[in-house]
mmCIF file of C-alpha atoms and ligand atoms in Angstrom:
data_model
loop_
_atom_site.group_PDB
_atom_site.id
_atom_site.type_symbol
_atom_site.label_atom_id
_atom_site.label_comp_id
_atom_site.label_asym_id
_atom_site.label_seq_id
_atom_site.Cartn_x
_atom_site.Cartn_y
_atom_site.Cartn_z
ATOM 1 C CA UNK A 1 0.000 0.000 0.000
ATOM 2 C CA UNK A 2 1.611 3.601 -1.161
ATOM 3 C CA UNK A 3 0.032 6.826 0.937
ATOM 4 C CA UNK A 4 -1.870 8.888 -0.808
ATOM 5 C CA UNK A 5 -0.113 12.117 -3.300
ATOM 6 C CA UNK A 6 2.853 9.503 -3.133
ATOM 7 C CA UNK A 7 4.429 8.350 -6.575
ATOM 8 C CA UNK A 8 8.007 6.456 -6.715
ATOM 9 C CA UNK A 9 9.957 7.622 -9.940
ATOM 10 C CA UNK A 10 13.395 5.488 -11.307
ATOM 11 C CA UNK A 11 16.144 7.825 -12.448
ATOM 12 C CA UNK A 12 18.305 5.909 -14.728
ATOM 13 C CA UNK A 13 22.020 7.230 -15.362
ATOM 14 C CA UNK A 14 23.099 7.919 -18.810
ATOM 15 C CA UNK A 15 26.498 7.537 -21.166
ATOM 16 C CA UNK A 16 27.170 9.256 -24.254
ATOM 17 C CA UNK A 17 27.784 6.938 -26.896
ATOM 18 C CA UNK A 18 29.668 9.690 -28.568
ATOM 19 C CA UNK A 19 29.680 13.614 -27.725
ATOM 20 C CA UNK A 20 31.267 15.920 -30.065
ATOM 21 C CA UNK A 21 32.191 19.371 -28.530
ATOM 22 C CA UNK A 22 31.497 22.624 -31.434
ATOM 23 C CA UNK A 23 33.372 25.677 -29.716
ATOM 24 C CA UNK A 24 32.725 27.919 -26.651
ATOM 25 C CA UNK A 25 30.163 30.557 -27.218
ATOM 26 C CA UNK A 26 30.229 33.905 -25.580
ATOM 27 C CA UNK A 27 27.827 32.696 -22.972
ATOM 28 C CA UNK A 28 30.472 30.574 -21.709
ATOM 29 C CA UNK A 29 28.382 26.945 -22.343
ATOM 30 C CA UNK A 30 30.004 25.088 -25.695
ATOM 31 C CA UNK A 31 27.860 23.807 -28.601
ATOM 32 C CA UNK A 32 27.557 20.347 -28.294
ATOM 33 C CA UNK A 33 25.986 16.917 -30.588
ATOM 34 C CA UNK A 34 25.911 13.730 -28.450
ATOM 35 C CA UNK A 35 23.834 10.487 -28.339
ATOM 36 C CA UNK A 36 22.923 10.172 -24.796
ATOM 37 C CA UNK A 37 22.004 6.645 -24.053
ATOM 38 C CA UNK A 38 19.869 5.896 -20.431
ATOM 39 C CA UNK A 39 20.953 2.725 -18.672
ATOM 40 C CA UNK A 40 19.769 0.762 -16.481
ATOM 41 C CA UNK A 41 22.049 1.706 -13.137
ATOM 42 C CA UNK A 42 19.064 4.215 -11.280
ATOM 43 C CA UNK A 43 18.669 5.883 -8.673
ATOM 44 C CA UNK A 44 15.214 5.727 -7.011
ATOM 45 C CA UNK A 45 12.734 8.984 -5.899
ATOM 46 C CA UNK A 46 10.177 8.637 -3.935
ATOM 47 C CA UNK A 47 7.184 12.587 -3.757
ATOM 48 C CA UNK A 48 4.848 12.473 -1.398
ATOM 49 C CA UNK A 49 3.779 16.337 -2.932
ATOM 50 C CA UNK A 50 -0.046 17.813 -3.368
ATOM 51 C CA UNK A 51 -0.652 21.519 -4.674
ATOM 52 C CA UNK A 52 -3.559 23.282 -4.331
ATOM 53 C CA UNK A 53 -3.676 27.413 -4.623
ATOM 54 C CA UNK A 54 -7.192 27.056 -1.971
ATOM 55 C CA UNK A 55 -5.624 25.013 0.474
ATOM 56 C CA UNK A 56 -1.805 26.161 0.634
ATOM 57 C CA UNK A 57 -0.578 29.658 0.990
ATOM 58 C CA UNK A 58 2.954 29.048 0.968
ATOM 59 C CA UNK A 59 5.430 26.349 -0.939
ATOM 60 C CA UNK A 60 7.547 23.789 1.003
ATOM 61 C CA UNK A 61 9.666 21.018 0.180
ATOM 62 C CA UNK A 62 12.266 18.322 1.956
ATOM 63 C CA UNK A 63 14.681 16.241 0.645
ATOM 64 C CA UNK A 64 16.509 13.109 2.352
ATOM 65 C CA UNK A 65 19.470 11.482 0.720
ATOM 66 C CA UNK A 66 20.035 7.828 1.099
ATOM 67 C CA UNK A 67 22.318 5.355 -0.107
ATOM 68 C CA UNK A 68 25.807 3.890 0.581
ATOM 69 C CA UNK A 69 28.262 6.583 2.661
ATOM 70 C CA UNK A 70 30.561 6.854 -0.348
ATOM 71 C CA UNK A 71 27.844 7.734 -2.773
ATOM 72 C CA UNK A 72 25.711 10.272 -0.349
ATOM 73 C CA UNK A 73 29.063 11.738 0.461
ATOM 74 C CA UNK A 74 29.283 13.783 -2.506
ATOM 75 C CA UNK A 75 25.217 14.681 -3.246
ATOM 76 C CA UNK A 76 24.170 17.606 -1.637
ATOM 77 C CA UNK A 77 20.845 17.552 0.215
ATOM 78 C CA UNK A 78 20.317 21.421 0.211
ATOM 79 C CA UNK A 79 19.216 23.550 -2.273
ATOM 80 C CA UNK A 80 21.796 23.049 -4.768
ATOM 81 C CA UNK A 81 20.192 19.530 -5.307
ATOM 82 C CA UNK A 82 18.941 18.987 -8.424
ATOM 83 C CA UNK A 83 16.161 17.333 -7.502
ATOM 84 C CA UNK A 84 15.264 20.484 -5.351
ATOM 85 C CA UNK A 85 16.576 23.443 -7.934
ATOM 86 C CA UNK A 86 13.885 21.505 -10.441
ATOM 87 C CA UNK A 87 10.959 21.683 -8.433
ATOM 88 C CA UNK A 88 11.914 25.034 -7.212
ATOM 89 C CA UNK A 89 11.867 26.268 -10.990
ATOM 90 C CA UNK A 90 8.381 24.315 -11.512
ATOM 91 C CA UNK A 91 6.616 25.815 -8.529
ATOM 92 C CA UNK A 92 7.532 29.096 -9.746
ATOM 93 C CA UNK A 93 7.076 28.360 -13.614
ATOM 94 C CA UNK A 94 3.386 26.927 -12.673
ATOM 95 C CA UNK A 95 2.680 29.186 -9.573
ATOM 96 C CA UNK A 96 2.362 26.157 -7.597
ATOM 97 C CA UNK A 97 1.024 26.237 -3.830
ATOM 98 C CA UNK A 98 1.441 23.227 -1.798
ATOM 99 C CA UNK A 99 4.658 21.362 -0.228
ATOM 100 C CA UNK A 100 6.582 17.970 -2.093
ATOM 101 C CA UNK A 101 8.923 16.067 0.387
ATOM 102 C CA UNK A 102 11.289 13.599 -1.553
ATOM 103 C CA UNK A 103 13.686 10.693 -0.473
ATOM 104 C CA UNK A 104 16.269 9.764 -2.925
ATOM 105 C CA UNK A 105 18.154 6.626 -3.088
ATOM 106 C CA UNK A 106 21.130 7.215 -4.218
ATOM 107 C CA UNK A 107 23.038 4.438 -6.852
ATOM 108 C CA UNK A 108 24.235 6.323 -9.123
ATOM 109 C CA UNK A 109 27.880 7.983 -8.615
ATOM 110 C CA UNK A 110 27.693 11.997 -7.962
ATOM 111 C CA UNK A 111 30.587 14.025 -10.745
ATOM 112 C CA UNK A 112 31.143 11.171 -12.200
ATOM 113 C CA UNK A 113 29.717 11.607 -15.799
ATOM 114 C CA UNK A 114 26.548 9.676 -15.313
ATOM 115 C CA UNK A 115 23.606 12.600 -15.469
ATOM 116 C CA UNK A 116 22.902 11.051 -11.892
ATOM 117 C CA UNK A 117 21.839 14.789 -10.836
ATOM 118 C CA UNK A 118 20.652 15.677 -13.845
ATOM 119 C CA UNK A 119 18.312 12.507 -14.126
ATOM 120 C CA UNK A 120 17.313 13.085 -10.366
ATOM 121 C CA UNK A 121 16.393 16.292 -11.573
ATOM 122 C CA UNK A 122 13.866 14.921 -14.301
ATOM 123 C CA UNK A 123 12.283 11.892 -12.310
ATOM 124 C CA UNK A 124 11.232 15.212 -10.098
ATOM 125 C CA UNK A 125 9.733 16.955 -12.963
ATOM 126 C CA UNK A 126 8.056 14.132 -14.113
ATOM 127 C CA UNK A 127 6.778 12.853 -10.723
ATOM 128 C CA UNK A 128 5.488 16.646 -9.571
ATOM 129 C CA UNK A 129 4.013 16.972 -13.257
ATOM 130 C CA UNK A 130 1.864 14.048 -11.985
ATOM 131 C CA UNK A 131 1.425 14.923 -8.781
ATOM 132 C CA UNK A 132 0.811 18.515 -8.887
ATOM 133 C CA UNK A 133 -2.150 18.053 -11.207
ATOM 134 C CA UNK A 134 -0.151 18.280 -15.160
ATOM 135 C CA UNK A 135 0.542 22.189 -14.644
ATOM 136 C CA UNK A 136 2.872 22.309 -17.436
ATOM 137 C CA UNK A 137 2.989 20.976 -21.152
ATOM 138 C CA UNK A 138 5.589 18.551 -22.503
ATOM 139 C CA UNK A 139 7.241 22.057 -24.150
ATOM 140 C CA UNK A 140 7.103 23.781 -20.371
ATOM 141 C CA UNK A 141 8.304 21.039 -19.367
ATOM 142 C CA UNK A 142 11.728 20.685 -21.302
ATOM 143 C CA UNK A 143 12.255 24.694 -21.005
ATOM 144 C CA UNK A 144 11.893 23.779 -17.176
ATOM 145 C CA UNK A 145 14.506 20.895 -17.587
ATOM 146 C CA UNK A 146 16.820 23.370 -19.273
ATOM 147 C CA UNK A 147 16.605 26.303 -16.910
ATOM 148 C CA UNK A 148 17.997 23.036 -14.541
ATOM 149 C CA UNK A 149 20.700 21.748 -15.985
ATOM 150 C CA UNK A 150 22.514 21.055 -19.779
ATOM 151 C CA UNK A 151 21.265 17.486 -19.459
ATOM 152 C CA UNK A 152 18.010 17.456 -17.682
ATOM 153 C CA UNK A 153 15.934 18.209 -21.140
ATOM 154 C CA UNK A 154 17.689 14.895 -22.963
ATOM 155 C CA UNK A 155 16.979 12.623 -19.251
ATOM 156 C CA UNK A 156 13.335 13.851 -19.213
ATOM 157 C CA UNK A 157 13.025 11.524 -22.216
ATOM 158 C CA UNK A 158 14.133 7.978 -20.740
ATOM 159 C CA UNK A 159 15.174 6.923 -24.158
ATOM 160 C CA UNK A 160 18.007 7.565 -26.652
ATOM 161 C CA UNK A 161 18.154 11.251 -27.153
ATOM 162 C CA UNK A 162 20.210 13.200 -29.936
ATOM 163 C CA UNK A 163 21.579 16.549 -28.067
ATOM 164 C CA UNK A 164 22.386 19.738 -29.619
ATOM 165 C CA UNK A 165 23.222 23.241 -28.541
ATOM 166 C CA UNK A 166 24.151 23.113 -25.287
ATOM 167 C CA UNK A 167 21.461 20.324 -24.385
ATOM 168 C CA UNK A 168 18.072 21.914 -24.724
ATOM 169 C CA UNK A 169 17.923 20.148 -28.108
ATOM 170 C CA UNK A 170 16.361 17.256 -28.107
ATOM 171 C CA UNK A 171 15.120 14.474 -30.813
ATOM 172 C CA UNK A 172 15.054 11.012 -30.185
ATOM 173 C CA UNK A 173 17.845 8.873 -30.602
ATOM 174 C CA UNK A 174 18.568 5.407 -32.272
ATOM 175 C CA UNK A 175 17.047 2.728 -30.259
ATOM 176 C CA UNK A 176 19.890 0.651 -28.968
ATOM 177 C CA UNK A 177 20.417 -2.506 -27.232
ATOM 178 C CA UNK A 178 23.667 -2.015 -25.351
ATOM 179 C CA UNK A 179 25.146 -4.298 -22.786
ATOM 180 C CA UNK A 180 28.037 -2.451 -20.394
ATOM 181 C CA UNK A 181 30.678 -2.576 -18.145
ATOM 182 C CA UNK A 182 30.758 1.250 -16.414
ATOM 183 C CA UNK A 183 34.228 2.104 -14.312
ATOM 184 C CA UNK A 184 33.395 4.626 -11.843
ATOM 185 C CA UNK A 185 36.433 6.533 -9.395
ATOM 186 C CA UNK A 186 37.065 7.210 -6.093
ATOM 187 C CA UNK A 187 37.223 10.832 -7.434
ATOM 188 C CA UNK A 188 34.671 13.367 -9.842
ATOM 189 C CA UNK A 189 34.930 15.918 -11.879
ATOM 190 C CA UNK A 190 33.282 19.128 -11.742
ATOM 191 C CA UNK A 191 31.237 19.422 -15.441
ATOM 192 C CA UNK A 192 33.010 23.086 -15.968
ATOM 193 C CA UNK A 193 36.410 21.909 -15.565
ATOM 194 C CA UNK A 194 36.365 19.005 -17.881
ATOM 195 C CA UNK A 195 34.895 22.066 -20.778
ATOM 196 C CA UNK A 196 37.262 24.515 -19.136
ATOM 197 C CA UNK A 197 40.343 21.798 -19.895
ATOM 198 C CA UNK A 198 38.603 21.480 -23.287
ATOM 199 C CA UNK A 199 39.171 24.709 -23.759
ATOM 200 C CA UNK A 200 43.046 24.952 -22.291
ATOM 201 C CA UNK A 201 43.857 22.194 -24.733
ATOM 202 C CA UNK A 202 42.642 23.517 -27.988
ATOM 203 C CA UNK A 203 41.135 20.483 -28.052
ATOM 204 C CA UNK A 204 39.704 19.118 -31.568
ATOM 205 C CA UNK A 205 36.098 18.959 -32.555
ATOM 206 C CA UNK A 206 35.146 14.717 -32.882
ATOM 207 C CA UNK A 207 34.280 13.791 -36.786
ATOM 208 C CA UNK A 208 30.559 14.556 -38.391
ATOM 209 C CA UNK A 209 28.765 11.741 -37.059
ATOM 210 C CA UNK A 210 25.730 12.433 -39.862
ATOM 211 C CA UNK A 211 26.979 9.523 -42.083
ATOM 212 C CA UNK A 212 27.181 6.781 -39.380
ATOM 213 C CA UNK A 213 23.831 8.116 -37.958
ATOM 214 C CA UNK A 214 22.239 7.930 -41.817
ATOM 215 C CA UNK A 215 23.787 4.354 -41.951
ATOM 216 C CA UNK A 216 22.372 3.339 -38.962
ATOM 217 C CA UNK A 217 18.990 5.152 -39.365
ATOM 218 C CA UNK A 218 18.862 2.536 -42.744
ATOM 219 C CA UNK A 219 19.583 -0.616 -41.270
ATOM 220 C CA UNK A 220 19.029 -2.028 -38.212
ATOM 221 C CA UNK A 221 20.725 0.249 -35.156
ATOM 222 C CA UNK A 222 24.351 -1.427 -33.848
ATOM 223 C CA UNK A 223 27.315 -0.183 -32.282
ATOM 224 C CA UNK A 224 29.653 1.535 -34.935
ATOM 225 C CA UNK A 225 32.688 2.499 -33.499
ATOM 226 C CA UNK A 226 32.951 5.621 -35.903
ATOM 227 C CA UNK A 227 29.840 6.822 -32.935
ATOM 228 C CA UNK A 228 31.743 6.374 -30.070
ATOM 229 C CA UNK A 229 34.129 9.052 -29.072
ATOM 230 C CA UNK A 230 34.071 11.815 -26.455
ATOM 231 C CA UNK A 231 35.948 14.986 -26.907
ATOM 232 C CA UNK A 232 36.603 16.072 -23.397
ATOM 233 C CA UNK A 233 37.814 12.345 -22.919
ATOM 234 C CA UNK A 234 41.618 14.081 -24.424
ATOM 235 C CA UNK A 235 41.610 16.837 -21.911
ATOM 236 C CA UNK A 236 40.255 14.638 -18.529
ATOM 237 C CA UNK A 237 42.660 12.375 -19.171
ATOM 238 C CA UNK A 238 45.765 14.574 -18.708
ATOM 239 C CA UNK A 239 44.784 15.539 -15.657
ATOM 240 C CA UNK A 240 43.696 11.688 -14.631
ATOM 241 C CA UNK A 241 45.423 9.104 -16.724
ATOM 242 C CA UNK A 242 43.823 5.974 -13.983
ATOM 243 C CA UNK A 243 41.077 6.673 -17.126
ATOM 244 C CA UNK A 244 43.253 6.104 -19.703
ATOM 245 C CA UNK A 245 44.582 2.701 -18.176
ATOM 246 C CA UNK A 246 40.914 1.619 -17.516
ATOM 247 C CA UNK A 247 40.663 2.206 -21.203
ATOM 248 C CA UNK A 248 43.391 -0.002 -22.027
ATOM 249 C CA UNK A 249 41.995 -2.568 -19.631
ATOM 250 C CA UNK A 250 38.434 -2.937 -21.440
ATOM 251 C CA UNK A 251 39.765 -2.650 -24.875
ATOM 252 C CA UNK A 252 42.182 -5.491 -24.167
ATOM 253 C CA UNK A 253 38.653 -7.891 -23.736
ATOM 254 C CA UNK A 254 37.353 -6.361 -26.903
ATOM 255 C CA UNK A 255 35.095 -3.999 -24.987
ATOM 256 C CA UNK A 256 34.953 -0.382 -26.826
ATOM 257 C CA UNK A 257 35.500 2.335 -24.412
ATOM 258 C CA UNK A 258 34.502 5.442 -23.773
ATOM 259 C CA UNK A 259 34.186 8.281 -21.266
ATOM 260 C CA UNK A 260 30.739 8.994 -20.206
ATOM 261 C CA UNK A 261 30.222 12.890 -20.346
ATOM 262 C CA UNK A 262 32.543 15.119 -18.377
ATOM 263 C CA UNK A 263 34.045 11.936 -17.076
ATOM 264 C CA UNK A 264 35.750 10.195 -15.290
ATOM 265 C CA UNK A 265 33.497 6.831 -15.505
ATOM 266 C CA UNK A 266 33.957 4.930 -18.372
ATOM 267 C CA UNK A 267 31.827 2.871 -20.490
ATOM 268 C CA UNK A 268 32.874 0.098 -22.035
ATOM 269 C CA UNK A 269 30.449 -1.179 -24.392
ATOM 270 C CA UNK A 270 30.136 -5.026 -24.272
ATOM 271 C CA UNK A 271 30.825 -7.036 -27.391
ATOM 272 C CA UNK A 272 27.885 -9.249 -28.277
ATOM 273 C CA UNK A 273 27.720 -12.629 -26.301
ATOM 274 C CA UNK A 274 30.032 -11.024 -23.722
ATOM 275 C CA UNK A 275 28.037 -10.157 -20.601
ATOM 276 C CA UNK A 276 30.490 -9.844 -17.938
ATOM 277 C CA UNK A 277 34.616 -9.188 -18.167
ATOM 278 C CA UNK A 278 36.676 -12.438 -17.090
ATOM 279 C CA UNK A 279 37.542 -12.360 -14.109
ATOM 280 C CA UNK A 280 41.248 -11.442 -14.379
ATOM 281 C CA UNK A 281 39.939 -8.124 -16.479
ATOM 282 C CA UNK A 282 37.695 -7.347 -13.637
ATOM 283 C CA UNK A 283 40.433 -7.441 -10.829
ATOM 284 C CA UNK A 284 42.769 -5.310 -13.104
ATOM 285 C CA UNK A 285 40.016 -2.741 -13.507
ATOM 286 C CA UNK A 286 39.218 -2.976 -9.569
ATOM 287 C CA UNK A 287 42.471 -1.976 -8.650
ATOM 288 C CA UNK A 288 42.791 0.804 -11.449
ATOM 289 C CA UNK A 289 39.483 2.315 -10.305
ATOM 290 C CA UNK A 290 39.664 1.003 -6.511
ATOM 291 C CA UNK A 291 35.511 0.904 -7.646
ATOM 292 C CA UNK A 292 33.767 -2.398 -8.321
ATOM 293 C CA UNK A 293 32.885 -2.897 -11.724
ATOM 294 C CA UNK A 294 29.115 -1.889 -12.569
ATOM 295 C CA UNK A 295 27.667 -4.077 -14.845
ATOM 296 C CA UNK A 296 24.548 -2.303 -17.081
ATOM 297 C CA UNK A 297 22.324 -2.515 -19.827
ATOM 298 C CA UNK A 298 20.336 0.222 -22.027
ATOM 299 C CA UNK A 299 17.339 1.652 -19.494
ATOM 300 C CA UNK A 300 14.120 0.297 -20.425
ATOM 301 C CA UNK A 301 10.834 1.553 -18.495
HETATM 302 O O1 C5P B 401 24.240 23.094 -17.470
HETATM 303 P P1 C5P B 401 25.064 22.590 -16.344
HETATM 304 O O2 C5P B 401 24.787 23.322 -15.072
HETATM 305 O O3 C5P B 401 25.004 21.115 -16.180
HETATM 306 O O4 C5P B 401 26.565 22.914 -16.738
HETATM 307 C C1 C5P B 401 27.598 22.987 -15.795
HETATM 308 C C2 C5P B 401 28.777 23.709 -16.427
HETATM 309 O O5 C5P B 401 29.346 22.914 -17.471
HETATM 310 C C3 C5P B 401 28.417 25.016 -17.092
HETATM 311 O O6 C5P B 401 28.452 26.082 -16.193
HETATM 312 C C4 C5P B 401 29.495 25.146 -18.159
HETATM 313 O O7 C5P B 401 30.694 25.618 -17.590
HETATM 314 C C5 C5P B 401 29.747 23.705 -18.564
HETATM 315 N N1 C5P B 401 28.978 23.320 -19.771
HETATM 316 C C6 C5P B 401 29.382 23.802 -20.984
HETATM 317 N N2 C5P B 401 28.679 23.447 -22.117
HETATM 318 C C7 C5P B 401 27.621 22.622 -22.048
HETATM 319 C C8 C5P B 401 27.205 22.119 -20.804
HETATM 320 C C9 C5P B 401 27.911 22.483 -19.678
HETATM 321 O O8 C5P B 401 30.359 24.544 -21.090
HETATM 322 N N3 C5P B 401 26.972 22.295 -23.157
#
């Protein structure tokens, strides 16, 4: 039995099967195209929430964090949470009355690359949508997302999602079956470093992924390792080569590899047939990452 006003939302993390960085613009954000895959490592968000402009003169909300000490660590359960900045920036968008108390269950890694924040973030809009009687239209809704965070509007979809601009763009993506082996750290990086370092570098802009997207649009969607590339993967790197080595690990059992967004997790993409690393592979990545391996497949609902 679930109370009343009380909905439970799953927040899958994401990878970027490849994400191509355009150039800085003068706001300071950079231009970006990226497939952004949803998989099926979630965290879990429970709203208990109820609005009602006769009944509620003022607008509260709560938030506990849960979840293994290492992982809440690094979430913040203030204001600066996601999951708290969105419904903030509903309530005012929809001039909302009423409270929404959530407890999150943290699985996914915080700065590590994973939209765990960001896909917090849209489990709340969707669950308050619900909740708080459908105040705002699929359109209000991804303006909302984007007012949030870069990759809240692309999460909001729990599917494959093309990106572009800086992340408020959003079409749906190849459908893909994907089987994964996802390296996490002991450490994260902040989003506006890893572009910052982009920057430092003079990093190069990834190839025009049209023609491998057209290809795959025509036959039947696979992995095609001209799609899976990161450019901020370069500039991370430098500054923590344990990713490069965990690289070298998953390529050696024919897993592709990638970085998943600002890094530093890694995907590595799962050859068909293959669903776990052998065992030797596995120990060598544990004691590159001092993480155990997380083993993942594309999100489905
Ligand atoms: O949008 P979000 O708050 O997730 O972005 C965090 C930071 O990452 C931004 O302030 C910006 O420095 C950088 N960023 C960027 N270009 C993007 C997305 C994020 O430069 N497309």
């Amino acid at each position: 039995m679930s109370l009343p006003n009380t909905i439970s939302v799953a927040a899958p993390a994401k990878v970027n099967l490849f994400l191509r960085v355009l150039g800085r613009r003068d706001d300071g954000y950079h231009d970006l195209e990226s497939l952004i895959v949803p998989i099926s490592l979630a965290d879990r968000l429970e709203i208990h929430a109820h609005a009602d402009p006769t009944a509620f003169r003022t607008l509260s909300f709560s938030l506990a964090v849960l979840g293994h000490p290492d992982l809440v660590r690094r979430v913040p359960a203030d204001e600066s949470n996601l999951v708290l900045r969105a419904a903030l920036v509903m309530a005012e968008r929809a001039e909302v009355r009423g409270f929404a108390e959530f407890r999150l269950e943290k699985r996914i890694p915080a700065a590590a690359g994973l939209g765990g924040g960001s896909s917090d973030a849209a489990a709340a809009l969707h669950g308050l949508n619900d909740l708080w009687g459908q105040p705002l239209d699929p359109e209000q809704l991804g303006s909302v997302a984007a007012e949030v965070g870069s990759d809240v509007p692309a999460l909001l979809l729990r599917a494959p999602a093309m990106i572009e601009g800086r992340g408020e763009r959003v079409r749906p993506g190849p459908d893909l079956g994907v089987s994964l082996a996802v390296i996490t750290f002991g450490f994260g990086v902040a989003t506006a470093e890893a572009y910052r370092w982009w920057d430092e570098d003079a990093e190069a802009t990834g190839p025009d992924p049209s023609p491998a997207l057209e290809a795959m649009a025509s036959g039947s969607p696979s992995l095609d390792g001209r799609l899976m590339f990161n450019d901020l993967e370069g500039p991370v790197t430098r500054r923590h080569p344990e990713i490069g080595r965990a690289k070298e690990a998953l390529a050696e059992a024919g897993a592709i590899a990638v970085m998943c967004g600002s890094g530093p997790s890694v995907a590595g993409f799962l050859p068909d047939g293959l669903e776990r690393l052998p065992s030797d592979v596995e120990a060598g990545l544990e004691a590159i990452s001092g993480r155990p391996v997380v083993y993942a497949r594309s999100w489905e609902e």
